[in-house]
PDB file of C-alpha atoms in Angstrom:
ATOM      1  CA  UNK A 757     -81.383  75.901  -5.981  1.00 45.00           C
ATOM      2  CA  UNK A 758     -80.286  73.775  -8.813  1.00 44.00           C
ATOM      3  CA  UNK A 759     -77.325  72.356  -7.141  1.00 47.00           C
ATOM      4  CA  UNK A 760     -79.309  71.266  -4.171  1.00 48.00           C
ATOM      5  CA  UNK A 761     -82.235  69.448  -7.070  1.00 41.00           C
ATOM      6  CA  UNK A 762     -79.509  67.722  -8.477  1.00 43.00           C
ATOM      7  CA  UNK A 763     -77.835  66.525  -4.972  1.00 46.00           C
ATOM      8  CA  UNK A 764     -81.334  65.151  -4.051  1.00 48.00           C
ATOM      9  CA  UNK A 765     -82.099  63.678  -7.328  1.00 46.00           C
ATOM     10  CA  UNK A 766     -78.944  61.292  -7.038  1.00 47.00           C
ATOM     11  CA  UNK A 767     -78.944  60.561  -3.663  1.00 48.00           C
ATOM     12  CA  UNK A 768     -80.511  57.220  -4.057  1.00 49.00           C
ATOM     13  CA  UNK A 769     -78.139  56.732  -6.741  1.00 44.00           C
ATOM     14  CA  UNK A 770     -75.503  56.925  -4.339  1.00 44.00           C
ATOM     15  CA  UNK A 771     -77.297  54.850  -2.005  1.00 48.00           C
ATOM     16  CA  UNK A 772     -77.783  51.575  -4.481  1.00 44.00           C
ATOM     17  CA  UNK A 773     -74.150  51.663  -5.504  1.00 45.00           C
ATOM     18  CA  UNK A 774     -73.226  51.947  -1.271  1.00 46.00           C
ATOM     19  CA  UNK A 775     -75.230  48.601  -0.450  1.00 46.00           C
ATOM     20  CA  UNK A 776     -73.518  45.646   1.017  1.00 48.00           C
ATOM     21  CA  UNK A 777     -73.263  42.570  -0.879  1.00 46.00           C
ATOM     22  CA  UNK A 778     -75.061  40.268  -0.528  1.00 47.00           C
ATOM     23  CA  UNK A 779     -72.125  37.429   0.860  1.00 46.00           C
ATOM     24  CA  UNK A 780     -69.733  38.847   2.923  1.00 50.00           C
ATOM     25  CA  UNK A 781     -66.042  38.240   1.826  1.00 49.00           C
ATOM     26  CA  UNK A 782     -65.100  35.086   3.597  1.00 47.00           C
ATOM     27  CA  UNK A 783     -68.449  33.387   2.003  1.00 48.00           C
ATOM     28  CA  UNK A 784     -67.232  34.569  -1.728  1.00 50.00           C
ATOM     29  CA  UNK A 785     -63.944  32.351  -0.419  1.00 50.00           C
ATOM     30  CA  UNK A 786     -66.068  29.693   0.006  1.00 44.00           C
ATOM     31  CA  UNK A 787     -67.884  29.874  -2.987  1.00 43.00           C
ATOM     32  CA  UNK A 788     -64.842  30.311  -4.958  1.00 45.00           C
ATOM     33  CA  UNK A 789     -63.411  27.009  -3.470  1.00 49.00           C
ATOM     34  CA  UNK A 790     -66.819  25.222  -4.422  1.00 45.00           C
ATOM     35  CA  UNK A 791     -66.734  26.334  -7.781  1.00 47.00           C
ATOM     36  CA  UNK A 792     -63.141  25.730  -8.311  1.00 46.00           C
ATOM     37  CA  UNK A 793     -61.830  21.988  -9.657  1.00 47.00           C
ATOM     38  CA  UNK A 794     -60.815  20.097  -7.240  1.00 45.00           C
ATOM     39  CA  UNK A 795     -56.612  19.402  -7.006  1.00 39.00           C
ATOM     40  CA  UNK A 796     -56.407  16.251  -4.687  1.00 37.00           C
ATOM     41  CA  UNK A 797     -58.937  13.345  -4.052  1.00 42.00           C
ATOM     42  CA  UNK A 798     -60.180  13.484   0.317  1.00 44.00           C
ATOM     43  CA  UNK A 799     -61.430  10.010  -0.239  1.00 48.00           C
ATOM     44  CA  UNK A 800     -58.754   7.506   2.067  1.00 48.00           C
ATOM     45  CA  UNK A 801     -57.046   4.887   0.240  1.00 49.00           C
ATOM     46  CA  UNK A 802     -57.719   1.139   1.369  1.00 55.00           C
ATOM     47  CA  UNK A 803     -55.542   0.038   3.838  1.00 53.00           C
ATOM     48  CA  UNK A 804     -53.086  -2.830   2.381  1.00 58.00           C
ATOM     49  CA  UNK A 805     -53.496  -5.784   4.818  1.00 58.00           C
ATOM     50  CA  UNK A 806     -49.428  -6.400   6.534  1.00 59.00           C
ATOM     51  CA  UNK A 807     -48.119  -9.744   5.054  1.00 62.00           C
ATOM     52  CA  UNK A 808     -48.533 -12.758   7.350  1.00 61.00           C
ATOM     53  CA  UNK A 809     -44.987 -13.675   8.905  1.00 60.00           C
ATOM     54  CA  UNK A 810     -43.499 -16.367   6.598  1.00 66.00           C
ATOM     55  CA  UNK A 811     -43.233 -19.954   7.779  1.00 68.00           C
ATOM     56  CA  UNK A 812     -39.503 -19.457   8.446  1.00 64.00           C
ATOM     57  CA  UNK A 813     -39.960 -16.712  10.983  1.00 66.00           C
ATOM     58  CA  UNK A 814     -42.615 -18.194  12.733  1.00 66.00           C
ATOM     59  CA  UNK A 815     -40.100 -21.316  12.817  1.00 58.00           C
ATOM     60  CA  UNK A 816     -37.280 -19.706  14.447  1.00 61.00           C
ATOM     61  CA  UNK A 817     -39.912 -17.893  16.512  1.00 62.00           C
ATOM     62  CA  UNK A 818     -41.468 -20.823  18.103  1.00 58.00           C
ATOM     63  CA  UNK A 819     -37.533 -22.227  18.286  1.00 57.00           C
ATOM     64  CA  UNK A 820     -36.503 -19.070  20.455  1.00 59.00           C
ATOM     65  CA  UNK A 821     -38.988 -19.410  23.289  1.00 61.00           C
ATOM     66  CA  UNK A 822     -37.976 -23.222  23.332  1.00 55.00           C
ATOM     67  CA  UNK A 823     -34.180 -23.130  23.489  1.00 50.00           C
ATOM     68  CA  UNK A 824     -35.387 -20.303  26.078  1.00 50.00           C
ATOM     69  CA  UNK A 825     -37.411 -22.656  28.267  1.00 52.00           C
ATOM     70  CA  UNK A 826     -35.403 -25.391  27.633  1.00 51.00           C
ATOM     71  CA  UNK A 827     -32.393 -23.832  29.124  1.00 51.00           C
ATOM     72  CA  UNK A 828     -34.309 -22.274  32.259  1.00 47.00           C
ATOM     73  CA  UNK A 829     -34.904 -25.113  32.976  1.00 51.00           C
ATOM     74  CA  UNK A 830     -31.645 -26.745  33.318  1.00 49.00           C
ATOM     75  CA  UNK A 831     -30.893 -23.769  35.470  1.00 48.00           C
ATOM     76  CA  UNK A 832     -33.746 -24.804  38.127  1.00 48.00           C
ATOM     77  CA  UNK A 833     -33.420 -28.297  37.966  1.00 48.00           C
ATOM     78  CA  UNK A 834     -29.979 -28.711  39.639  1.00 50.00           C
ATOM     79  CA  UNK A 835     -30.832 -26.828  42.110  1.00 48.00           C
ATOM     80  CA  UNK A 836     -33.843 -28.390  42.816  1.00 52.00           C
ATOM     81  CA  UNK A 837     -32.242 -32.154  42.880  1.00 50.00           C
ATOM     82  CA  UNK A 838     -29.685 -30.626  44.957  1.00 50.00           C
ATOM     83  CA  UNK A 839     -31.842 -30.004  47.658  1.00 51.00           C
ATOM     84  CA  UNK A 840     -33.589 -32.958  47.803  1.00 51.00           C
ATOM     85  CA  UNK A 841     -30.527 -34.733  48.356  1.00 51.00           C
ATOM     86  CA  UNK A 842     -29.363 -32.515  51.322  1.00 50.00           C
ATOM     87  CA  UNK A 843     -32.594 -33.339  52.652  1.00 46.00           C
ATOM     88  CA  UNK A 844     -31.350 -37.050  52.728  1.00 59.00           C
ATOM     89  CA  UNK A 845     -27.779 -35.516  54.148  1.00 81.00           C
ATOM     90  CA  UNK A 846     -24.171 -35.807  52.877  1.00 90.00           C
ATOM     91  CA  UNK A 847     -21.967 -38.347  54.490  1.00 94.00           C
ATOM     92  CA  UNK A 848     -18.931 -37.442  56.845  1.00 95.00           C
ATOM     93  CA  UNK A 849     -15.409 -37.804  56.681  1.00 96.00           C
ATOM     94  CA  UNK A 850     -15.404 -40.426  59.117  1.00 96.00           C
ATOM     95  CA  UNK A 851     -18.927 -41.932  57.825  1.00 97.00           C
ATOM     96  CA  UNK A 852     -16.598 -42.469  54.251  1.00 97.00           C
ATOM     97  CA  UNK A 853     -14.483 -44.615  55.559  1.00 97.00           C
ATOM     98  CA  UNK A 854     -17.136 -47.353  56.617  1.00 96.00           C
ATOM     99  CA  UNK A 855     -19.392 -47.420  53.522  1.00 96.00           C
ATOM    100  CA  UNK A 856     -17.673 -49.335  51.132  1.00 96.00           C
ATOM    101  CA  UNK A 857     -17.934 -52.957  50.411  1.00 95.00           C
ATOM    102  CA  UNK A 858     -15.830 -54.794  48.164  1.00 96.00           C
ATOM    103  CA  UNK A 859     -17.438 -57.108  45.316  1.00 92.00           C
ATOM    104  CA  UNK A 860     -14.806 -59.716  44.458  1.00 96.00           C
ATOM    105  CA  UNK A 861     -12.117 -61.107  46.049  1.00 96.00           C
ATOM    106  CA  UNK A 862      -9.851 -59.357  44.078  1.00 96.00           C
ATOM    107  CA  UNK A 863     -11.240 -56.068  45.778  1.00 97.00           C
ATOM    108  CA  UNK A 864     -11.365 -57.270  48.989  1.00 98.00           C
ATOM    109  CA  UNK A 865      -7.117 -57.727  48.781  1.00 98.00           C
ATOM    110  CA  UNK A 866      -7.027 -54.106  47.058  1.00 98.00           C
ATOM    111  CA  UNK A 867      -8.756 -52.473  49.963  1.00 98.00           C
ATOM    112  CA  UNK A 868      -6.822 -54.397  52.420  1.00 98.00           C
ATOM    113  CA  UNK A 869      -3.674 -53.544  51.108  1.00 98.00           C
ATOM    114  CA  UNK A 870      -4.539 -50.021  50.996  1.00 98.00           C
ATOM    115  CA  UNK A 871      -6.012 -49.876  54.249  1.00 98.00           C
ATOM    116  CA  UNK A 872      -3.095 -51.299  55.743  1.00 98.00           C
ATOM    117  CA  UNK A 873       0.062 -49.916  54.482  1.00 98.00           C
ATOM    118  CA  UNK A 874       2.733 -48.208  55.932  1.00 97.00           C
ATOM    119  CA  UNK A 875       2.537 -44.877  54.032  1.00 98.00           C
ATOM    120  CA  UNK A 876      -1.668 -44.991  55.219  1.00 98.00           C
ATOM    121  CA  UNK A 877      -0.931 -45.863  59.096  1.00 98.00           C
ATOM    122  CA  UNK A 878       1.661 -42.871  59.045  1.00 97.00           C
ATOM    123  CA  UNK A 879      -0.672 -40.521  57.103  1.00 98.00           C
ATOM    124  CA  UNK A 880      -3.611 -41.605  59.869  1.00 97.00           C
ATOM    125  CA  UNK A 881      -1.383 -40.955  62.142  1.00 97.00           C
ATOM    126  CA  UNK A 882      -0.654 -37.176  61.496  1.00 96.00           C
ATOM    127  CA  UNK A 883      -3.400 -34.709  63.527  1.00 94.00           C
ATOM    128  CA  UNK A 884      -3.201 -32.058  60.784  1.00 94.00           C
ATOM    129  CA  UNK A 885      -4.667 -34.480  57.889  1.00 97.00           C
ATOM    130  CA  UNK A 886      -8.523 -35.653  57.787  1.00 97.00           C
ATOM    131  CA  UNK A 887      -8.744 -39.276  56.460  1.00 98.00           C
ATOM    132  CA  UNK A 888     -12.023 -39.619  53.984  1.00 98.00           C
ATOM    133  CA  UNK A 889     -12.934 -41.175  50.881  1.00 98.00           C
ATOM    134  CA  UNK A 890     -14.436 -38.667  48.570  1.00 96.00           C
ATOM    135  CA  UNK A 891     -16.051 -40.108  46.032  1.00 97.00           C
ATOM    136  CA  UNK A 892     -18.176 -42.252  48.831  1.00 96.00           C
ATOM    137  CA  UNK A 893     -19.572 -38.309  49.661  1.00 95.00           C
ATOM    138  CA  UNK A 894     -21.437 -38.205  46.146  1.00 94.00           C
ATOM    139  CA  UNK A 895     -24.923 -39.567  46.426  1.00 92.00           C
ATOM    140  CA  UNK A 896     -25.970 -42.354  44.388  1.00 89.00           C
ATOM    141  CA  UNK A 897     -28.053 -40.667  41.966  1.00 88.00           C
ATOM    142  CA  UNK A 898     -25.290 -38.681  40.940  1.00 91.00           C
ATOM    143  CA  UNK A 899     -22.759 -40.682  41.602  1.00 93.00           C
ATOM    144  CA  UNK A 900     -23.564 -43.467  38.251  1.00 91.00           C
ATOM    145  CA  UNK A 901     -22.751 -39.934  36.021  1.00 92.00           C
ATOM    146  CA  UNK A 902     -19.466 -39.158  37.493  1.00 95.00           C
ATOM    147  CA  UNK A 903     -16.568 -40.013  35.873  1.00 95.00           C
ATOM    148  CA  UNK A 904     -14.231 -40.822  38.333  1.00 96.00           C
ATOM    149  CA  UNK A 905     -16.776 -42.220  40.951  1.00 95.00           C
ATOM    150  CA  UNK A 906     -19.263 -43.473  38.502  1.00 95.00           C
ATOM    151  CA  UNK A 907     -18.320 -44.278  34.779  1.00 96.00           C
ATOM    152  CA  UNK A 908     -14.627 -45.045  35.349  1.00 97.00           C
ATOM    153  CA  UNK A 909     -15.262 -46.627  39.111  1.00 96.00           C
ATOM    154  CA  UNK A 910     -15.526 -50.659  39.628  1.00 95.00           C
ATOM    155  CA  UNK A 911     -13.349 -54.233  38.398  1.00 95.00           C
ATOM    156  CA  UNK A 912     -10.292 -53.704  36.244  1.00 96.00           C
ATOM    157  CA  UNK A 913     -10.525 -49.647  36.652  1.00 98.00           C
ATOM    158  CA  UNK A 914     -10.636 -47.805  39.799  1.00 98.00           C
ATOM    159  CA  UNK A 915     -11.391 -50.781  41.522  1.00 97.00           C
ATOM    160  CA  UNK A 916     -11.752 -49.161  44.924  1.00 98.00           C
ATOM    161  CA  UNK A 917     -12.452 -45.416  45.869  1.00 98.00           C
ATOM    162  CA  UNK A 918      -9.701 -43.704  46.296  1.00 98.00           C
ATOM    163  CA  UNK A 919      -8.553 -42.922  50.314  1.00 98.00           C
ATOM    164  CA  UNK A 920      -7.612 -39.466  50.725  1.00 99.00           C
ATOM    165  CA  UNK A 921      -5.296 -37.836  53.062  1.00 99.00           C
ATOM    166  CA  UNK A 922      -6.438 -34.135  53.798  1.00 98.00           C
ATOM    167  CA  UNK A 923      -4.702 -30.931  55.378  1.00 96.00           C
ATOM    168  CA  UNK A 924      -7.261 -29.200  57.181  1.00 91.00           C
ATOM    169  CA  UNK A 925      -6.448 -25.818  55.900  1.00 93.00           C
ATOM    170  CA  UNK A 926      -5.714 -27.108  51.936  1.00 96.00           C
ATOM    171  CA  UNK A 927      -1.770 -27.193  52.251  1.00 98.00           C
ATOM    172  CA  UNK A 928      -1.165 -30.752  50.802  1.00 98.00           C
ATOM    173  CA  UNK A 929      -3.089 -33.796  50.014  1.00 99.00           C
ATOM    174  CA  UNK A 930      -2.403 -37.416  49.637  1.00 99.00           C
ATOM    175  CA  UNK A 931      -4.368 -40.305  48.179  1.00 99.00           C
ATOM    176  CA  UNK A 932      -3.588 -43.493  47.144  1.00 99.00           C
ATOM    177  CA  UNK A 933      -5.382 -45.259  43.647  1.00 97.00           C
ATOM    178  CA  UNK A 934      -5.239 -48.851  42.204  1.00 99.00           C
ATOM    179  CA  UNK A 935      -5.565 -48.562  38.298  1.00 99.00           C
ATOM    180  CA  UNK A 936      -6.932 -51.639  36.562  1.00 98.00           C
ATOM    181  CA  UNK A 937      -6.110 -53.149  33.284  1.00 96.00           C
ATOM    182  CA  UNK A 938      -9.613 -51.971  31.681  1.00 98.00           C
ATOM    183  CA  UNK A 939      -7.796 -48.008  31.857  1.00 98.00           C
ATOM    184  CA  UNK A 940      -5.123 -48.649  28.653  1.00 98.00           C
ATOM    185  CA  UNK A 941      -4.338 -46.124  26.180  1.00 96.00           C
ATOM    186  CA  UNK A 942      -1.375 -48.533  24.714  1.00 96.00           C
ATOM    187  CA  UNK A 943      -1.482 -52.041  25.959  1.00 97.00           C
ATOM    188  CA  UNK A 944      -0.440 -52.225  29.619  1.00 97.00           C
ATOM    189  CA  UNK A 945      -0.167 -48.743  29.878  1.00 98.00           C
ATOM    190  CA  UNK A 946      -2.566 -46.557  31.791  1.00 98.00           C
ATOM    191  CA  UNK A 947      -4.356 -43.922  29.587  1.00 98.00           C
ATOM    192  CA  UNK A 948      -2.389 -40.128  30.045  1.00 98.00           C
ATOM    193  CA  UNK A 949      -5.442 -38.641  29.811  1.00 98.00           C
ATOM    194  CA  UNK A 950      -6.871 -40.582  32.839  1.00 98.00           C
ATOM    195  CA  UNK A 951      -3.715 -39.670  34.899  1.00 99.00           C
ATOM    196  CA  UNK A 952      -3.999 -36.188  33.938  1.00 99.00           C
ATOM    197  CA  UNK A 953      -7.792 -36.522  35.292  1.00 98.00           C
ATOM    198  CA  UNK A 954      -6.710 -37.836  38.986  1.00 99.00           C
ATOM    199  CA  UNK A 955      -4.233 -35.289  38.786  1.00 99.00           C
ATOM    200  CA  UNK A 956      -6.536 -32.004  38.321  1.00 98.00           C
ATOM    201  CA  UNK A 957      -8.959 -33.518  40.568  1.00 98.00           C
ATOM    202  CA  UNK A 958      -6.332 -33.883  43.098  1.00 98.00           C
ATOM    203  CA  UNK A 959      -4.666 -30.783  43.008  1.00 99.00           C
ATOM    204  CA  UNK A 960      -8.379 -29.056  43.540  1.00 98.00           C
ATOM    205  CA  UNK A 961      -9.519 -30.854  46.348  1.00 97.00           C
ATOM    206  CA  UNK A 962      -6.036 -30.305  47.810  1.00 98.00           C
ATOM    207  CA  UNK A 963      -6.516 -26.327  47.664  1.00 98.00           C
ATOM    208  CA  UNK A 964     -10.436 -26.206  47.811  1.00 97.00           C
ATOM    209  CA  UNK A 965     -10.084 -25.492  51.517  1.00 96.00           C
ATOM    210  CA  UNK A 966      -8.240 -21.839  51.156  1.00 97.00           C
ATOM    211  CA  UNK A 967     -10.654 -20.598  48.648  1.00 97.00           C
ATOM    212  CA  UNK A 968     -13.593 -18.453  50.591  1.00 96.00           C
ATOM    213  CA  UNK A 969     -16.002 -20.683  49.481  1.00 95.00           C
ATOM    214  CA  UNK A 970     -14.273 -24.304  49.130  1.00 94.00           C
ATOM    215  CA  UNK A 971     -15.263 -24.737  45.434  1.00 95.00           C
ATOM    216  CA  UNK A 972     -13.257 -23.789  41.994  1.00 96.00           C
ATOM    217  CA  UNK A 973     -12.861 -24.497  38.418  1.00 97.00           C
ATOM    218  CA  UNK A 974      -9.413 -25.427  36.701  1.00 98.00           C
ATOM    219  CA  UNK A 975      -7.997 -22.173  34.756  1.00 98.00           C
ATOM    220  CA  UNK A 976      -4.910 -23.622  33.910  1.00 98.00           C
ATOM    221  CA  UNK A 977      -3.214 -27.439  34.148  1.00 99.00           C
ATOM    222  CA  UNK A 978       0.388 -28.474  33.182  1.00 99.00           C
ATOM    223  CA  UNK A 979       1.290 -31.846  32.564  1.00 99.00           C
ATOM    224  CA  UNK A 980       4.810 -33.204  32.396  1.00 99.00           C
ATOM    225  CA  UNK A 981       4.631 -37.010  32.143  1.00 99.00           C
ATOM    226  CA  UNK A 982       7.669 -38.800  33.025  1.00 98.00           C
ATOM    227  CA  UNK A 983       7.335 -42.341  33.490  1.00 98.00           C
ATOM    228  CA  UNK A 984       4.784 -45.139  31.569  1.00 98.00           C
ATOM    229  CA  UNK A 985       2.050 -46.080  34.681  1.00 98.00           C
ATOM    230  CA  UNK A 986       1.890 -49.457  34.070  1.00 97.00           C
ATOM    231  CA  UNK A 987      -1.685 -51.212  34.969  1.00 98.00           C
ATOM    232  CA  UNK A 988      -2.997 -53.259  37.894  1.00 98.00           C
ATOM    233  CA  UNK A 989      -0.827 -50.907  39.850  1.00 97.00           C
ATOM    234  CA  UNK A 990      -1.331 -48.587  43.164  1.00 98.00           C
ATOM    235  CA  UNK A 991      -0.399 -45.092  42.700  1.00 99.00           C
ATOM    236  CA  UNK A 992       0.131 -42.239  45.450  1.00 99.00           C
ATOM    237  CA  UNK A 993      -0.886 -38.936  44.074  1.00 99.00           C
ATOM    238  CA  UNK A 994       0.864 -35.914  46.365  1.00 99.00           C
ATOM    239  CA  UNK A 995      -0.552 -32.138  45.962  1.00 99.00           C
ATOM    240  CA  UNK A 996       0.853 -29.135  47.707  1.00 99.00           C
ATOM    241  CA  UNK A 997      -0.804 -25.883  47.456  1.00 99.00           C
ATOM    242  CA  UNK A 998       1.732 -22.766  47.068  1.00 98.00           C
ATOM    243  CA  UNK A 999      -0.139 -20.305  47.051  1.00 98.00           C
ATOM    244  CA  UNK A1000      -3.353 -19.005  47.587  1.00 98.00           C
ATOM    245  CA  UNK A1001      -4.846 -15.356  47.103  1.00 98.00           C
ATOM    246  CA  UNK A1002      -8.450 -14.148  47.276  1.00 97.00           C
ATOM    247  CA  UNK A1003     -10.143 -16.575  44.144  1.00 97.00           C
ATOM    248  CA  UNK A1004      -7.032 -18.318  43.289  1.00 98.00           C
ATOM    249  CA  UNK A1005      -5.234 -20.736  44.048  1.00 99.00           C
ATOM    250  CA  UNK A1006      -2.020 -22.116  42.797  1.00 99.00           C
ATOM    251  CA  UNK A1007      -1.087 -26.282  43.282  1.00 99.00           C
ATOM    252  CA  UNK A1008       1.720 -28.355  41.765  1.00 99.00           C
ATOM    253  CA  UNK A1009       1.495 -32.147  42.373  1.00 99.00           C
ATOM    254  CA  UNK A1010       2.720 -35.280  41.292  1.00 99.00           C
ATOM    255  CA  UNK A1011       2.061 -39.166  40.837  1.00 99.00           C
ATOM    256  CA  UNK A1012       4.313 -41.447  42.039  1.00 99.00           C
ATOM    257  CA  UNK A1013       4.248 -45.648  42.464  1.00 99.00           C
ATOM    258  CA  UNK A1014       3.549 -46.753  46.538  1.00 98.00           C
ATOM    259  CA  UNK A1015       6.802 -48.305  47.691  1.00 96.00           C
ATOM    260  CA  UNK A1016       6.854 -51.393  48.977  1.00 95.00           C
ATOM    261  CA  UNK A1017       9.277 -52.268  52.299  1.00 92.00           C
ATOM    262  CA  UNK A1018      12.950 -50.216  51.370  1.00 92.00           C
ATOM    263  CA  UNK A1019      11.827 -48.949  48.176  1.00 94.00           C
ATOM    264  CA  UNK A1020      11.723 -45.802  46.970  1.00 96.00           C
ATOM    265  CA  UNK A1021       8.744 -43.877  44.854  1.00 98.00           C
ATOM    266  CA  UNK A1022       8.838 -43.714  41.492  1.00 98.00           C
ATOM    267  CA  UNK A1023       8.316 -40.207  39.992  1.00 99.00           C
ATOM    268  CA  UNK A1024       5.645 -40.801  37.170  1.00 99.00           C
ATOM    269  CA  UNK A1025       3.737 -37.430  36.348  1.00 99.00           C
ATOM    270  CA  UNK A1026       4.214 -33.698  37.569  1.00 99.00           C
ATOM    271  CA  UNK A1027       1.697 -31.485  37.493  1.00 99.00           C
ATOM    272  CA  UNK A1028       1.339 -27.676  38.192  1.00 99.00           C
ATOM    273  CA  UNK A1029      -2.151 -26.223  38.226  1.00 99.00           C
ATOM    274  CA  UNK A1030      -4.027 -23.040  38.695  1.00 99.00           C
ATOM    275  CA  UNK A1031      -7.525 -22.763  40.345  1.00 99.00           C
ATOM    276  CA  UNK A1032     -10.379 -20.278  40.672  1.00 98.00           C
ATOM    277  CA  UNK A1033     -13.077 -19.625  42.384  1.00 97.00           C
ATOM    278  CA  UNK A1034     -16.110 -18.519  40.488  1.00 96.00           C
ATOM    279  CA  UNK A1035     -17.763 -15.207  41.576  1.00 95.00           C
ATOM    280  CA  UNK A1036     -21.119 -16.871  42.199  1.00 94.00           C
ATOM    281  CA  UNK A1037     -19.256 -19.615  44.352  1.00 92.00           C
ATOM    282  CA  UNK A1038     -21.526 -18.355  47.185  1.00 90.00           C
ATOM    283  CA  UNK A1039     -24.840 -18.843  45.495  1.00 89.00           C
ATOM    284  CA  UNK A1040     -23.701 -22.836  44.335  1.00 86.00           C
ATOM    285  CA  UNK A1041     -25.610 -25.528  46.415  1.00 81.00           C
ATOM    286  CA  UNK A1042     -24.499 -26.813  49.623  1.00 73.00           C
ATOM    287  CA  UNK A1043     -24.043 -30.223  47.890  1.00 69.00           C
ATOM    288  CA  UNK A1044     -21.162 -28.737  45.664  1.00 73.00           C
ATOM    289  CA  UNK A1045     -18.981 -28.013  48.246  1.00 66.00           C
ATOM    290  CA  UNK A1046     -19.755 -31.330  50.219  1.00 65.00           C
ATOM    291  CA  UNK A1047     -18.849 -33.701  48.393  1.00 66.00           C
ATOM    292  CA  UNK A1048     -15.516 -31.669  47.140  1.00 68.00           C
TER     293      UNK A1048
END
């Protein structure tokens, strides 16, 4: 009996030390935390405002987008003059050949000459060549910022355009010049960098016919001169084209005084040449190829 008082007397003993506490585990956590110092500040820092672009940036900025624009616009605006001349239409070959009119008297005898000499009846008389005058093919509003047909053109240079003899499929070419005295590099002479001008213009209208697209740029031009081209004098300039293969085309040519009566041509300047035909040849304007 005295083991069984003494169980009941400390049963509620047992009980008060079994009770559960009043905060289960996970809130002592959080009341540790609270209690605890804190190890790190939650409060954000103030945002530093970025630092305006500097004048120098904004500068070459602004510069970009206008060499940008500036240069799209070049792009379009051939393109666009281009067509509005084809509207007005390119002349012919034969329409060339009727649209000059001298402005002197001194012209008039130039263009006579040239009309009428020997080596121009037998070259007119030939089915395989096309008679035209090239430069006569560029329209007005281009023509004043050409070199040959424009800047260099008129009394004491190229006094009259240039006739040009044509194969149909670009085998040779032949045109004949008169070079005033307003051309000189020395005194009397004709400048060598004009004569190497005729000459690469020649040589690529000679061979523009066997590219694909009848248009090319000069990659390479050889000049050998051998003879002083003395001024107020004609000139015959002969291309022959050698070779041609896909793009390219190779031409050699030569400039050489007219003969008068028995005489014999004078060899002044060789000339060997090498042209190509830009890959976007296709995409160029009509007007580009016309007036070649």
């Amino acid at each position: 009996m005295v083991p069984t008082v003494i169980a009941r007397a400390a049963a509620p003993l047992v009980r008060a030390t079994t009770t559960k506490a009043p905060y289960p585990a996970v809130g002592r956590r959080v009341l540790l935390r609270l209690a605890s110092p804190r190890l790190y500040s939650t409060v954000c820092p103030t945002a530093t405002p970025p630092k305006p672009p500097s004048r120098l940036r904004r500068a070459l900025g602004f510069t970009s987008l206008a060499v940008v624009a500036f240069f799209a616009g070049l792009s379009v605006a051939p393109f666009q003059a281009a067509n509005k001349i084809m509207a007005v239409g390119i002349p012919t070959d034969e329409e060339t050949l009727e649209i000059f009119q001298p402005v002197d008297e001194l012209s008039q005898r130039i263009e006579e000459h040239i009309k009428t000499h020997a080596l121009a009846q037998e070259l007119r008389s030939q089915a395989d060549f096309i008679e035209s005058r090239p430069h006569l093919k560029i329209p007005d509003t281009l023509r004043d910022r050409h070199l040959t047909a424009g800047t260099l053109a008129g009394p004491d240079r190229i006094v009259v355009p240039p006739y040009v003899w044509s194969e149909k499929s670009g085998k040779e070419l032949v045109s004949i010049f008169y070079l005033g005295d307003a051309l000189n590099g020395h005194p009397g002479i004709v400048h060598g960098g004009l004569l190497a001008t005729i000459l690469d213009e020649g040589l690529a209208r000679c061979c523009f016919p066997a590219l694909p697209n009848r248009i090319g740029v000069t990659a390479n031009l050889n000049i050998d001169y051998r003879q002083p081209v003395k001024a107020d004098t004609y000139v015959v300039l002969r291309a022959t084209t050698v070779k041609a293969e896909g793009r390219k085309a190779w031409v050699e040519g030569r400039l050489e005084t007219l003969p008068e009566g028995d005489e014999k041509p004078v060899l002044l300047v060789e000339a060997k040449a090498l042209f190509i035909e830009p890959k976007f040849a296709s995409k160029l304007p009509a007007i580009t190829k016309a007036v070649t």
